[in-house]
CSV table of C-alpha atoms and ligand atoms in Angstrom, one decimal:
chain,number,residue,atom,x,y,z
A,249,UNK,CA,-69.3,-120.1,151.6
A,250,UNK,CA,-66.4,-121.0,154.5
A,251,UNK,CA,-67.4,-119.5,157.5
A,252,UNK,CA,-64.2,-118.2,159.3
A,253,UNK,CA,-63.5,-116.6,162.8
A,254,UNK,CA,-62.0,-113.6,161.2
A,255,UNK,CA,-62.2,-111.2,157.9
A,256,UNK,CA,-59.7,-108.4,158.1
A,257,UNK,CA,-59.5,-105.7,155.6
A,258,UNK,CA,-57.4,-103.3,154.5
A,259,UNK,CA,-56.8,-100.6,151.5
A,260,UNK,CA,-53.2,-102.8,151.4
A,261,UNK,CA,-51.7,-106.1,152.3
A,262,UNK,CA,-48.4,-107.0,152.5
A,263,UNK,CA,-48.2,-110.9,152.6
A,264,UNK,CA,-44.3,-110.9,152.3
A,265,UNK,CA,-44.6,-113.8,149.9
A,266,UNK,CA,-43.6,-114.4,146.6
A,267,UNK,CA,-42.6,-111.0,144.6
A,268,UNK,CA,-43.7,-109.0,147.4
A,269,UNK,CA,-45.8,-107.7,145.3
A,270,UNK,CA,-48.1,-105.0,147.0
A,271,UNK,CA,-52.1,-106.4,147.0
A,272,UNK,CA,-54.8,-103.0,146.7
A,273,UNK,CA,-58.0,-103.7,149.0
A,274,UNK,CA,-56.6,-106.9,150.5
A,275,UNK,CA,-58.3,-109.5,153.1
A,276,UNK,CA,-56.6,-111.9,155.1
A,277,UNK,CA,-59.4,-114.8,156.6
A,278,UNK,CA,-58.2,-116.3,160.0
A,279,UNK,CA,-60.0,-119.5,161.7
A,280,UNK,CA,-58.3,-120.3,165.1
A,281,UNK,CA,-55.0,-119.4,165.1
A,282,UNK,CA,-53.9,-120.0,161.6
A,283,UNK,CA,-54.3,-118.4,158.2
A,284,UNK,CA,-56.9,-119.5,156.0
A,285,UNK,CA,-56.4,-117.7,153.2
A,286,UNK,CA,-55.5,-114.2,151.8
A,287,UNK,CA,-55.8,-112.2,149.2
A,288,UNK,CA,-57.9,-109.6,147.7
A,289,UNK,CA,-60.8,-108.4,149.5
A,290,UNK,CA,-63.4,-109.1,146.6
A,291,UNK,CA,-61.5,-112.7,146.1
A,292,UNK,CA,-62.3,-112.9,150.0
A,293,UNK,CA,-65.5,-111.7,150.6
A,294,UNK,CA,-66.5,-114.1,147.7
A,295,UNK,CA,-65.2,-117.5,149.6
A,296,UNK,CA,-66.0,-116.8,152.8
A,297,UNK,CA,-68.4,-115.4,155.8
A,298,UNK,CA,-67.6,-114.2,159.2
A,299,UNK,CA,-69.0,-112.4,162.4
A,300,UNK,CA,-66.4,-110.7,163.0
A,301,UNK,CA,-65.2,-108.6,159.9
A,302,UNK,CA,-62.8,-105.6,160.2
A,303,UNK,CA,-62.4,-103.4,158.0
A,304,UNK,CA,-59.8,-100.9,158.7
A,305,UNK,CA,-60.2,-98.8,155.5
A,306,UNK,CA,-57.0,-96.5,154.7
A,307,UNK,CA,-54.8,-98.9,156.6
A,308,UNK,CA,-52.1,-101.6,155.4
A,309,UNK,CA,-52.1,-105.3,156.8
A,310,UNK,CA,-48.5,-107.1,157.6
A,311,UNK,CA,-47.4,-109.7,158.7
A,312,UNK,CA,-46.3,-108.8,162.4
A,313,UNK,CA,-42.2,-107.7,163.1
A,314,UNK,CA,-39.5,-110.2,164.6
A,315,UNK,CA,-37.2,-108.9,167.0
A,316,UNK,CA,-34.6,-111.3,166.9
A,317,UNK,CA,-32.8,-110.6,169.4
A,318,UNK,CA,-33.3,-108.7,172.9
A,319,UNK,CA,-33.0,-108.5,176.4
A,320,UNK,CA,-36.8,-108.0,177.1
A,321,UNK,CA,-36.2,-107.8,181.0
A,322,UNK,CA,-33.8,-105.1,180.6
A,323,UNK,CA,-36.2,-103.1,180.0
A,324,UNK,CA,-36.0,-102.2,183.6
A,325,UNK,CA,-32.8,-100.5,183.2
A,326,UNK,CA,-34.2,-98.8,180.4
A,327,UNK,CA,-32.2,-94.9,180.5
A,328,UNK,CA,-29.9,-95.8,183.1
A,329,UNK,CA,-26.6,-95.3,182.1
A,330,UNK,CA,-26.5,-93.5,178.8
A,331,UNK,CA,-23.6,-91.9,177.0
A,332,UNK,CA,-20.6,-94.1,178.1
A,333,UNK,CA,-18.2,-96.6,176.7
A,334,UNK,CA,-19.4,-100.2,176.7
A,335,UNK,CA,-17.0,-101.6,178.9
A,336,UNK,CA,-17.8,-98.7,181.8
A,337,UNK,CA,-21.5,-98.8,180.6
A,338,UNK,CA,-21.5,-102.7,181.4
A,339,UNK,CA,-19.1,-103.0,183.8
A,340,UNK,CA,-20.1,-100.3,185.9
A,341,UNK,CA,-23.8,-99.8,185.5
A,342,UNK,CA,-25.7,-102.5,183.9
A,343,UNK,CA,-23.8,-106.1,185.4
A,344,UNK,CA,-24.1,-103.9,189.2
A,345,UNK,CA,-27.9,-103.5,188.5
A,346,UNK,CA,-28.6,-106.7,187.4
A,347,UNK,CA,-26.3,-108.3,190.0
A,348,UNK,CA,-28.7,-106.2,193.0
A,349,UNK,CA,-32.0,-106.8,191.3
A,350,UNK,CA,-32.6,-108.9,189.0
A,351,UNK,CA,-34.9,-111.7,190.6
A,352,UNK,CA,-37.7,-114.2,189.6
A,353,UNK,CA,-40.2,-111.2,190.6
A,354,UNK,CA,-37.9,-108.3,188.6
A,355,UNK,CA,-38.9,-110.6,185.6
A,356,UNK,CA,-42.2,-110.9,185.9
A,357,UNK,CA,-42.9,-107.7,186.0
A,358,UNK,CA,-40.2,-106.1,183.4
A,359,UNK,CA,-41.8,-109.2,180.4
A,360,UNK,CA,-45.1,-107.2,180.7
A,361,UNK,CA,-43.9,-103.9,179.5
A,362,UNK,CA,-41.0,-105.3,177.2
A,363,UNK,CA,-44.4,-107.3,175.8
A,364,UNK,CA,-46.7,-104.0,176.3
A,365,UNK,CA,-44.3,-101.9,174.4
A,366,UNK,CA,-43.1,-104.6,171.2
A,367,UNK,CA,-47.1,-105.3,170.7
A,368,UNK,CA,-48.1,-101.6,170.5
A,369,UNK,CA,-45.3,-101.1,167.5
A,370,UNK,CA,-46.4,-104.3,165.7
A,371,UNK,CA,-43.7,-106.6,167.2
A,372,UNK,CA,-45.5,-110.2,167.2
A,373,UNK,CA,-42.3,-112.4,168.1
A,374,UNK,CA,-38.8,-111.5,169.8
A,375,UNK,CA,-36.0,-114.0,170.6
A,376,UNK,CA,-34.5,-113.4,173.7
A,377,UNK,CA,-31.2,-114.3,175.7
A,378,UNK,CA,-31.7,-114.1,179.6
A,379,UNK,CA,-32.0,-115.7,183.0
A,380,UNK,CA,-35.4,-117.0,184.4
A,381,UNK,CA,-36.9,-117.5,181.6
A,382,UNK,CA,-39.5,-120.2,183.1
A,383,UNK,CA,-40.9,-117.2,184.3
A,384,UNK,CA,-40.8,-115.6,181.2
A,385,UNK,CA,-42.4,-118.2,179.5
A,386,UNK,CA,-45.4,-118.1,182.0
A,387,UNK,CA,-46.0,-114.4,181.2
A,388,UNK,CA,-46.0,-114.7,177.1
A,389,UNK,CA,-48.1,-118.0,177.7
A,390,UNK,CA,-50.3,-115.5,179.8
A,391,UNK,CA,-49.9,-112.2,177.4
A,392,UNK,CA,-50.8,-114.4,174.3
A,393,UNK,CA,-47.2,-112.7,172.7
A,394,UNK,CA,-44.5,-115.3,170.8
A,395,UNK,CA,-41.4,-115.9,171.9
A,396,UNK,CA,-38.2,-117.6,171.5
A,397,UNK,CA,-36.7,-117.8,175.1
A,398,UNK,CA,-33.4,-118.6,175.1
A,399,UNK,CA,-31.7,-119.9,178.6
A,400,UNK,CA,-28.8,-118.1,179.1
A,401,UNK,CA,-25.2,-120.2,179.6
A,402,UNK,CA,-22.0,-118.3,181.0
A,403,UNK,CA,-18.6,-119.7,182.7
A,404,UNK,CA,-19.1,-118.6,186.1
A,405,UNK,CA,-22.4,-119.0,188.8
A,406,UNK,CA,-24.8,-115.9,189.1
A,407,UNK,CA,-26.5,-115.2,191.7
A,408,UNK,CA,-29.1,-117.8,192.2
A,409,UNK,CA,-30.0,-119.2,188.8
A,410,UNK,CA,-26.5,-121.3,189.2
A,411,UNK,CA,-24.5,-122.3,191.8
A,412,UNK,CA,-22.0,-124.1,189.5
A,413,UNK,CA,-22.0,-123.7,185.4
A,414,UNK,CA,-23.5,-126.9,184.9
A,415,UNK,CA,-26.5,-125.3,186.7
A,416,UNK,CA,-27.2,-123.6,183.3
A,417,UNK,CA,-27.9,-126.9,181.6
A,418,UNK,CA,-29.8,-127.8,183.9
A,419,UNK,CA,-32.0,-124.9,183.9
A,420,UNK,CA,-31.6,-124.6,179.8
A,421,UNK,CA,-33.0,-128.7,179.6
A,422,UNK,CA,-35.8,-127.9,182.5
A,423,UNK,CA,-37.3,-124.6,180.4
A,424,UNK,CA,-36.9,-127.4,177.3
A,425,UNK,CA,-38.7,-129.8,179.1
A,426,UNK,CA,-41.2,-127.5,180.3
A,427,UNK,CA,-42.6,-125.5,176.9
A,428,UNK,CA,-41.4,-127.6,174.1
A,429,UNK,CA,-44.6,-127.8,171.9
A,430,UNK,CA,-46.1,-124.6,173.0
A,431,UNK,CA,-47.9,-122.8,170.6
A,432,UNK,CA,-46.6,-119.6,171.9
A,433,UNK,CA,-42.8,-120.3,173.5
A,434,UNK,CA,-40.4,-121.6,171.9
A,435,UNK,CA,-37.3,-122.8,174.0
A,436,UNK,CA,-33.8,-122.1,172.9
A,437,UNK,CA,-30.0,-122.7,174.5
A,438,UNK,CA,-28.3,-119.5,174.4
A,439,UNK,CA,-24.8,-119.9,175.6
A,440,UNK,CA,-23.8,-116.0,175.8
A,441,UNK,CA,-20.6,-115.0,174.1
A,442,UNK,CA,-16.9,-116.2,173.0
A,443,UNK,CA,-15.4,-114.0,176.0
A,444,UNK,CA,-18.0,-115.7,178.7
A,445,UNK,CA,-18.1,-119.2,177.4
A,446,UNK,CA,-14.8,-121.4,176.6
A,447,UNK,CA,-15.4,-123.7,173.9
A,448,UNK,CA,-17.0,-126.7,176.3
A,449,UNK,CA,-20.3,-124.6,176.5
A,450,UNK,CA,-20.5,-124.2,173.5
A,451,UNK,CA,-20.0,-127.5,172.6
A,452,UNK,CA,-22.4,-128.6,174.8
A,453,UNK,CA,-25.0,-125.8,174.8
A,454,UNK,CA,-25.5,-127.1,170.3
A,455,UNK,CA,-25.6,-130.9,171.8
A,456,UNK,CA,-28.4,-130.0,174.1
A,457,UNK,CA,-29.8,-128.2,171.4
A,458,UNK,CA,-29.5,-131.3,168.8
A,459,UNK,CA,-30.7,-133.2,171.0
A,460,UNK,CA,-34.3,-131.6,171.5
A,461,UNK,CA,-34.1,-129.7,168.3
A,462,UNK,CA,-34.3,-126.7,169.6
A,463,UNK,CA,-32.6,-123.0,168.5
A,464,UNK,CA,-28.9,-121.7,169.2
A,465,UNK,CA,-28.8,-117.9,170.2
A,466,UNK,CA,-25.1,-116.3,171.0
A,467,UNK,CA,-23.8,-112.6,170.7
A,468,UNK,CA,-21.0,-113.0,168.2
A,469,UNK,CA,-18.3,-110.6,167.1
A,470,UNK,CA,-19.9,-107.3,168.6
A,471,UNK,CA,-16.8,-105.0,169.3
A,472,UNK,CA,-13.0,-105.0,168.9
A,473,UNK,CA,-12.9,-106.1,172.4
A,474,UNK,CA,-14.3,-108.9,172.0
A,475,UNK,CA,-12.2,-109.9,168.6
A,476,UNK,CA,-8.6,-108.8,170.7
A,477,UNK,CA,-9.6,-111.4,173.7
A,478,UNK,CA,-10.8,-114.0,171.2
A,479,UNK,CA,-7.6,-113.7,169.0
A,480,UNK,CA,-5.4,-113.6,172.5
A,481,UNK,CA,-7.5,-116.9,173.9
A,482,UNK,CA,-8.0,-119.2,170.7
A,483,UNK,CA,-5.9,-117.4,168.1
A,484,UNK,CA,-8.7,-117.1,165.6
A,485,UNK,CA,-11.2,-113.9,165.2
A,486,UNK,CA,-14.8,-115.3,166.7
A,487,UNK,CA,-16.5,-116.5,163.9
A,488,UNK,CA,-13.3,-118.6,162.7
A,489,UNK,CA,-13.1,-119.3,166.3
A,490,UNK,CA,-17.2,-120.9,166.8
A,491,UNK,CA,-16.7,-122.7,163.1
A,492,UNK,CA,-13.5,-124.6,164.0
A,493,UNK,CA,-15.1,-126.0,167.3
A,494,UNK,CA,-18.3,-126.8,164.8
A,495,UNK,CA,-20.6,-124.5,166.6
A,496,UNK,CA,-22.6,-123.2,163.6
A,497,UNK,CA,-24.7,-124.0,161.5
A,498,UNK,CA,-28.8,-122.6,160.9
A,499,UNK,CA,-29.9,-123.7,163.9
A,500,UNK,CA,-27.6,-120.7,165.1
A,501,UNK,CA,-28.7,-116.9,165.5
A,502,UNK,CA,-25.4,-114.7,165.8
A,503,UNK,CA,-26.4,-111.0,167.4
A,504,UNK,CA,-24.0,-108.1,166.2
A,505,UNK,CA,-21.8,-109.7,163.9
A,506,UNK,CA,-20.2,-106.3,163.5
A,507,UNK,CA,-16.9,-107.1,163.3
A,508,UNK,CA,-15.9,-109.9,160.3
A,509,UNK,CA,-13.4,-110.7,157.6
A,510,UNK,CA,-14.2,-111.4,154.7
A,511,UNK,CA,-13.9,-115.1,155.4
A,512,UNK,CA,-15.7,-114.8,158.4
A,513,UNK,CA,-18.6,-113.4,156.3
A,514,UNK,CA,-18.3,-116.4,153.2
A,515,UNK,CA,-18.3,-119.0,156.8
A,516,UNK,CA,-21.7,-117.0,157.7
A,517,UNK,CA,-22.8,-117.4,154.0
A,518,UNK,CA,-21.9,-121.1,154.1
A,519,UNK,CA,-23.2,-122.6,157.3
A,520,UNK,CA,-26.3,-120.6,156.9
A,521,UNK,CA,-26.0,-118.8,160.2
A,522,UNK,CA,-28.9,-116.0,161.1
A,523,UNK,CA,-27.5,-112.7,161.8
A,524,UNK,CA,-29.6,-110.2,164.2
A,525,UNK,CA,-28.5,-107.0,162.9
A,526,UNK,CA,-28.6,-104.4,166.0
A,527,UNK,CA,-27.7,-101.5,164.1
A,528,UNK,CA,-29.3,-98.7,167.2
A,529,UNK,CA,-27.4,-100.8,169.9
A,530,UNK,CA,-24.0,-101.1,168.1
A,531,UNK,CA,-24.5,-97.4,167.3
A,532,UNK,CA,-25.5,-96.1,171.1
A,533,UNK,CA,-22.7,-98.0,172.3
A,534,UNK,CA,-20.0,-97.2,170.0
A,535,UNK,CA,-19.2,-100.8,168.9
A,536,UNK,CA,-19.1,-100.5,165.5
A,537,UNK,CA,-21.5,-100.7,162.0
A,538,UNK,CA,-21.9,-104.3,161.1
A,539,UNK,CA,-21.3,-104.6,157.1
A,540,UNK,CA,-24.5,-105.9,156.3
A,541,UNK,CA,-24.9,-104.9,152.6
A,542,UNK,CA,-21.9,-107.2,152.1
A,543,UNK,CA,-23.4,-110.0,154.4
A,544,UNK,CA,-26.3,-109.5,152.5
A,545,UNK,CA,-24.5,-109.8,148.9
A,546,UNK,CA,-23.0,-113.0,150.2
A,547,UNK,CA,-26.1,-114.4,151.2
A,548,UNK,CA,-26.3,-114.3,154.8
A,549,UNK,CA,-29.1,-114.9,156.4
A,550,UNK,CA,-30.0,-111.5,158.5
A,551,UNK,CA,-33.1,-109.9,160.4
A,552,UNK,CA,-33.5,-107.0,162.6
A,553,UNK,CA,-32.9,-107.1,166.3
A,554,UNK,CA,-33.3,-104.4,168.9
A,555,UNK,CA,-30.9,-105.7,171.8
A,556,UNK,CA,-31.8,-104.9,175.3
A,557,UNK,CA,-33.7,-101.6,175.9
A,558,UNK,CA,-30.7,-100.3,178.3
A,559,UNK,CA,-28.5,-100.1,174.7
A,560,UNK,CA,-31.1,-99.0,172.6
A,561,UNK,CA,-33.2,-97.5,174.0
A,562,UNK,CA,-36.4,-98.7,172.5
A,563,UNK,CA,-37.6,-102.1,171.8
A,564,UNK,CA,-39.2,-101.0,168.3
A,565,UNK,CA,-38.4,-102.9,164.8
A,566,UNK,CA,-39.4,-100.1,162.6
A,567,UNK,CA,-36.8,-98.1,164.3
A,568,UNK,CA,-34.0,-100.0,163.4
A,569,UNK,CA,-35.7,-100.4,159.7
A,570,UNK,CA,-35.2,-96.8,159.2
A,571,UNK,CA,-31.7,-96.7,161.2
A,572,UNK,CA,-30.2,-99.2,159.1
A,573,UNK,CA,-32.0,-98.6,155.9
A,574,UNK,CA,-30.3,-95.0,156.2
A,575,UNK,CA,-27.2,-95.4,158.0
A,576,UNK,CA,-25.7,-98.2,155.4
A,577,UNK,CA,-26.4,-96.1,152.6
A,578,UNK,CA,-24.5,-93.0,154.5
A,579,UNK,CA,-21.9,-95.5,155.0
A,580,UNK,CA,-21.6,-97.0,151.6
A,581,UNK,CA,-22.3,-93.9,149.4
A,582,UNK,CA,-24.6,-96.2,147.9
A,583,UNK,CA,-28.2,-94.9,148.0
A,584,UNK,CA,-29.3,-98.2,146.7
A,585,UNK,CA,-28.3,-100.4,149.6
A,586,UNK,CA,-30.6,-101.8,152.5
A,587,UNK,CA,-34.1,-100.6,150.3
A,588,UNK,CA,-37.4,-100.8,151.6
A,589,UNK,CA,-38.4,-104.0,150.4
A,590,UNK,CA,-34.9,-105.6,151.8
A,591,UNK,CA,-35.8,-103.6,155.2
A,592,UNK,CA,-39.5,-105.2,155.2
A,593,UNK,CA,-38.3,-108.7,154.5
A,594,UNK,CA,-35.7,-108.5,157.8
A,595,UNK,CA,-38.1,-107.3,160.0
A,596,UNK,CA,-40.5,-110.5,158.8
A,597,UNK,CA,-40.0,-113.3,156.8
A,598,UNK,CA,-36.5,-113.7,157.2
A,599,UNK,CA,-36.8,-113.0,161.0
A,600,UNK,CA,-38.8,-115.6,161.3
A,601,UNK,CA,-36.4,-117.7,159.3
A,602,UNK,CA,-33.4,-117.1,161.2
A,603,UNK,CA,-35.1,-118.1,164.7
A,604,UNK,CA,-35.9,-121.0,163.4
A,605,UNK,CA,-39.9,-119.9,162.9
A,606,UNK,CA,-40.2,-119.7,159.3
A,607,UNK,CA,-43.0,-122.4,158.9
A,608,UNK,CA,-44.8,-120.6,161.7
A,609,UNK,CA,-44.7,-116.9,161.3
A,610,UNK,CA,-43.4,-114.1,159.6
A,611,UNK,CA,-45.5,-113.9,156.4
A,612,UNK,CA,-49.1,-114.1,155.4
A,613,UNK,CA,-49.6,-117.3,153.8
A,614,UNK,CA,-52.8,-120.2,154.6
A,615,UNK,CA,-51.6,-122.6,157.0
A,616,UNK,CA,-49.0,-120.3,159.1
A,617,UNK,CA,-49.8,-118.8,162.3
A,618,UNK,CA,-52.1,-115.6,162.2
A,619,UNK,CA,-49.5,-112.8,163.3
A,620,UNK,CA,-51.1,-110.0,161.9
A,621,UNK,CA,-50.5,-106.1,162.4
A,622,UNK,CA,-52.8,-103.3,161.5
A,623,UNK,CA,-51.3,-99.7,160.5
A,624,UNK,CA,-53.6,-96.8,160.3
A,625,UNK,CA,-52.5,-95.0,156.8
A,626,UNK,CA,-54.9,-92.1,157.9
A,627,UNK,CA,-51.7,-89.6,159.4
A,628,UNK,CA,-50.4,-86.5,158.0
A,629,UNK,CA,-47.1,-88.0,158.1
A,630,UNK,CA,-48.0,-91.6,155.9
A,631,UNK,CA,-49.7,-88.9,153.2
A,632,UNK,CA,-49.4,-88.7,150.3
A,633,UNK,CA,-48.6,-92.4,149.6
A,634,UNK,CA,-46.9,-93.7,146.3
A,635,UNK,CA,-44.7,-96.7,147.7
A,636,UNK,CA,-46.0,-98.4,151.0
A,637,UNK,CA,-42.6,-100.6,151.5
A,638,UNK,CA,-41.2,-97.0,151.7
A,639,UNK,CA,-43.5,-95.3,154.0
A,640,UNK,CA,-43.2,-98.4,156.9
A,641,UNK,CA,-39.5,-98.4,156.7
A,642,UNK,CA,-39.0,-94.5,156.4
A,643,UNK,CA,-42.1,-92.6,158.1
A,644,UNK,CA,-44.2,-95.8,160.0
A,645,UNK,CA,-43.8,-94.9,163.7
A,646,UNK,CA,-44.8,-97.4,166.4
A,647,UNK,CA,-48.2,-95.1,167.0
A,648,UNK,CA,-49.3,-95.7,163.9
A,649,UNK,CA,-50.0,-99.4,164.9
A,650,UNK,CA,-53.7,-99.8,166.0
A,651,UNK,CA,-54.6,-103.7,165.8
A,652,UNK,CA,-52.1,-106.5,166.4
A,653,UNK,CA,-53.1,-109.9,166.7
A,654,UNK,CA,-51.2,-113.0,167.6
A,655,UNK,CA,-52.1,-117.0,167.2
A,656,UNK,CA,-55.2,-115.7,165.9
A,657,UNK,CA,-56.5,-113.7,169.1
A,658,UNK,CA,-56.3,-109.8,169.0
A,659,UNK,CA,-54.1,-108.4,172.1
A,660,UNK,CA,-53.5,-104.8,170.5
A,661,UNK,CA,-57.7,-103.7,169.8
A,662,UNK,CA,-57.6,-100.1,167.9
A,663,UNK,CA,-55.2,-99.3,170.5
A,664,UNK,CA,-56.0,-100.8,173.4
A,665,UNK,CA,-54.5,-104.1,174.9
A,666,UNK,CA,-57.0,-107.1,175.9
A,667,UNK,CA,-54.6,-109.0,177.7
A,668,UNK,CA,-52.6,-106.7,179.8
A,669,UNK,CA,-53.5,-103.6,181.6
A,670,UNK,CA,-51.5,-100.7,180.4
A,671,UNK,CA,-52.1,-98.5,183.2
A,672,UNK,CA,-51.4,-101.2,185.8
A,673,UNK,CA,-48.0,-102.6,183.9
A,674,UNK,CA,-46.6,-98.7,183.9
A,675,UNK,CA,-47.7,-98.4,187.5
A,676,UNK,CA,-45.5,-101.5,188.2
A,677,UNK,CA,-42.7,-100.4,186.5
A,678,UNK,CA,-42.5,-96.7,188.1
A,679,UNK,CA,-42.5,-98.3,191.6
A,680,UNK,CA,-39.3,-101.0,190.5
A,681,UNK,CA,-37.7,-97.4,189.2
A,682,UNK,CA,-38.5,-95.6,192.7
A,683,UNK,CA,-37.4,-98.6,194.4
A,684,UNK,CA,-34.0,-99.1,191.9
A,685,UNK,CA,-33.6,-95.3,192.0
A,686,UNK,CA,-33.6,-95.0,196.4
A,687,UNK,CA,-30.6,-97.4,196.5
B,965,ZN,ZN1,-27.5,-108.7,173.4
C-alpha cells in the first residue's frame, strides 16, 4: 500500500478525461501537489493509505473551473455603473474610477476578494489582464490560488505604471523575470485591444512573449465599435487585422470574439487561437452574442470567461455555464447546442488548454496539478439527480461549493477559507467603497 497525503471521496467524479464518462463512488489520491491517481473509491482504497481521508458522501468531485479571462481587481468597482451603454459605461464611469484610484494598495486589497469570491464557487485558476500585477502575483503566491497574470500593454502612459509605452515592456519583462517558474503564477504579455494598441505592440508584446515562452492575452473583436475603428484604421475587421501582422497563433487567448466573419472564424480554427467566451459581460453591456456554436463546429478552441466584475457582475464560472448553455440554444432554435458536457469541458479542460495550462490543470489525471473542487449534492435544488453534467451546468450554484483545493493544499475547508480571512477581506473592501463612495 502507497501512502499518500490525501484520499478524497465522493458519490461522483468527474475527471474530464477521456469519454467523460461519469465514475459512481469515485476517489482521487493527492501527494504534494500533484495527482497520484484516480479512480474508483474501491480501486483506491485498495492501492493506497492516508491520514487524511475525506469522504464527502453525496457530493461530486471536479476538476476545479478556469476563468479565462477577467479583470480580478475590478472587483472594486463591482455595481458601480450599471445599466448604460459601453462607451458611456467605460468612458464615463469605469476609465474615471480607475484613473482616481487604482494604486499598488487598491490591488492588493481588491485580489483578495476577486480570490475570496472565485475559490468559494470552485474557480481554481483565472487569467487576468491588468496593471500591477507584481503585486498581484504576491497575493496569489500568498492565497495559495493559480493564476495567469497578464501585464497589461496600451499606446499611451497611465498614471504611474508608465511614463512612456515602452514602460509596459518593461514592466511586462520585470513580472516575467520575477515569477517565471512559479508553481502558482504564471506570467503572461497582454497587450489590450486593436483600438488601444497599433500594430508595433503587438508585434512586440508576441516577441516578448516568444522569447520567454510565455502566454498572449488580448480582447479581440468585442463590439461593433471596435470592428468600425479597426476597418477605418487598418482596413481589415480585427481578427483579419491581428492575423496579417502574424499575431496569432495558440500561444494567444482572444476575449469576446463576438463579432466575426466567417473567415475570421476558419483563421480562429486554423491558428488555433483560444477564445474566452464572456457570454454575462457581452450580454450586460449590450455588445453582442458571440457565435460560439459555430466557433465551436469549426473547431475553435473556447473556454468560459467572466470579464471584470464591473461588467458582469459576478466572478462565477457556473454562471456563465448556465448563461451560455441557455442563451445559444434561445438563439439558435437549437436545443441541442452548448450541452452540458460541452459546457463542463469549457469551464475545465479546455480552459486550461487555452491559457496555456493544459499539462498542469484542468482535469483529473496522475501527474497534473491537484485542483480539486468539492460540491455538496445534498440540496433540495441538486435532487433528484439523473444526469450530473446537467445539474452543474443548469442548477450548481456557487454555494453549493464546500471544499476547493489548489496545488494540493485545501484553501476552501467545508466552507471556510484557510488562507484568507473572510471577514477581514469584506471589512477591507467596505472601507475602499466608503472611501470611493465620499468622493
Ligand atoms: Zn476584459
Amino acid at each position: 500500500m502507497q501512502k499518500v497525503d490525501y484520499i478524497i471521496k465522493a458519490d461522483y467524479l468527474l475527471t474530464m478525461e477521456g469519454d467523460l464518462s461519469v465514475i459512481r463512488h469515485g476517489a482521487v489520491a493527492v501527494t504534494g501537489s500533484t495527482i497520484t491517481d484516480a479512480g474508483t473509491s474501491q480501486d483506491i482504497s485498495g492501492k493506497y493509505t492516508s491520514d487524511n481521508i475525506i469522504d464527502s458522501g453525496n457530493s461530486v468531485i471536479f476538476p476545479g473551473f478556469i476563468n479565462t479571462h477577467t479583470h480580478a481587481a475590478m472587483v472594486y468597482f463591482r455595481g458601480i455603473a450599471d445599466d448604460l451603454p459601453l462607451q458611456v459605461w467605460l468612458e464615463q464611469h469605469i476609465w474615471p474610477n480607475e484613473m482616481k484610484w487604482l494604486s499598488s494598495d487598491f490591488v492588493a486589497d481588491a485580489i483578495e476578494l476577486a480570490c475570496l469570491e472565485m475559490l468559494k464557487a470552485g474557480v481554481t485558476t483565472y487569467s487576468d489582464m491588468y496593471f500591477y500585477q507584481n503585486i498581484s502575483a504576491k497575493q496569489l503566491d500568498k492565497i495559495g490560488m493559480r493564476g495567469v497574470l497578464g501585464s497589461g500593454i496600451i499606446d499611451f502612459p497611465w498614471k504611474d505604471v508608465a511614463q512612456t509605452p515602452d514602460d509596459y515592456f518593461v514592466n511586462c519583462e520585470g513580472l516575467i523575470n520575477t515569477w517565471k517558474g512559479n508553481e502558482l503564477v504564471t506570467p503572461c504579455v497582454a497587450p489590450h485591444a486593436t483600438f488601444t494598441c497599433s500594430p508595433d505592440k503587438y508585434i512586440r508584446a508576441k516577441e516578448l512573449a516568444e522569447k520567454y515562452d510565455v502566454p498572449l492575452h488580448t480582447h479581440l473583436a468585442e463590439t461593433q465599435f471596435e470592428v468600425a475603428e479597426c476597418m477605418k484604421r487598418y482596413g481589415k475587421p480585427p481578427v483579419e487585422h491581428l492575423d496579417s501582422i502574424g499575431f496569432l497563433s495558440e500561444r494567444v487567448s482572444a476575449a469576446h470574439c463576438v463579432w466575426l466573419t466567417d473567415k475570421e472564424i476558419d483563421i480562429l480554427a486554423q491558428k488555433k487561437v483560444g477564445v474566452a467566451h464572456c457570454i454575462e459581460s457581452n450580454l450586460k453591456l449590450a455588445s453582442g452574442i458571440a457565435p460560439l456554436p459555430k466557433m465551436l463546429k469549426a473547431g475553435v478552441r473556447a473556454a468560459f470567461g467572466t470579464d471584470g466584475a464591473a461588467s458582469n457582475n459576478d466572478l462565477s464560472i457556473l454562471g456563465e455555464m448556465s448563461t451560455a448553455a441557455k442563451v445559444h440554444k434561445g438563439v439558435s432554435l437549437d436545443a441541442t447546442v452548448v450541452d452540458s458536457k460541452t459546457a463542463m469541458l469549457m469551464a475545465t479542460r479546455t480552459g486550461a488548454e487555452i491559457i496555456g495550462l493544459g499539462d498542469k490543470t484542468g482535469s483529473i489525471r496522475p501527474g497534473k496539478k491537484a485542483d480539486l473542487v468539492i460540491a455538496n449534492l445534498n440540496k433540495p435544488h441538486l435532487t433528484p439527480l439523473y444526469d450530473i453534467y446537467s445539474h452543474i451546468t443548469y442548477c450548481m450554484r456557487p454555494g453549493d461549493v464546500e471544499t476547493v483545493m489548489v496545488n494540493g493544499k485545501i484553501l476552501i475547508d467545508k466552507g471556510r477559507t484557510t488562507t484568507l480571512d473572510q471577514a477581514d477581506v469584506i471589512a477591507k473592501a467596505k472601507a475602499w467603497q466608503n472611501k470611493i463612495q465620499s468622493r
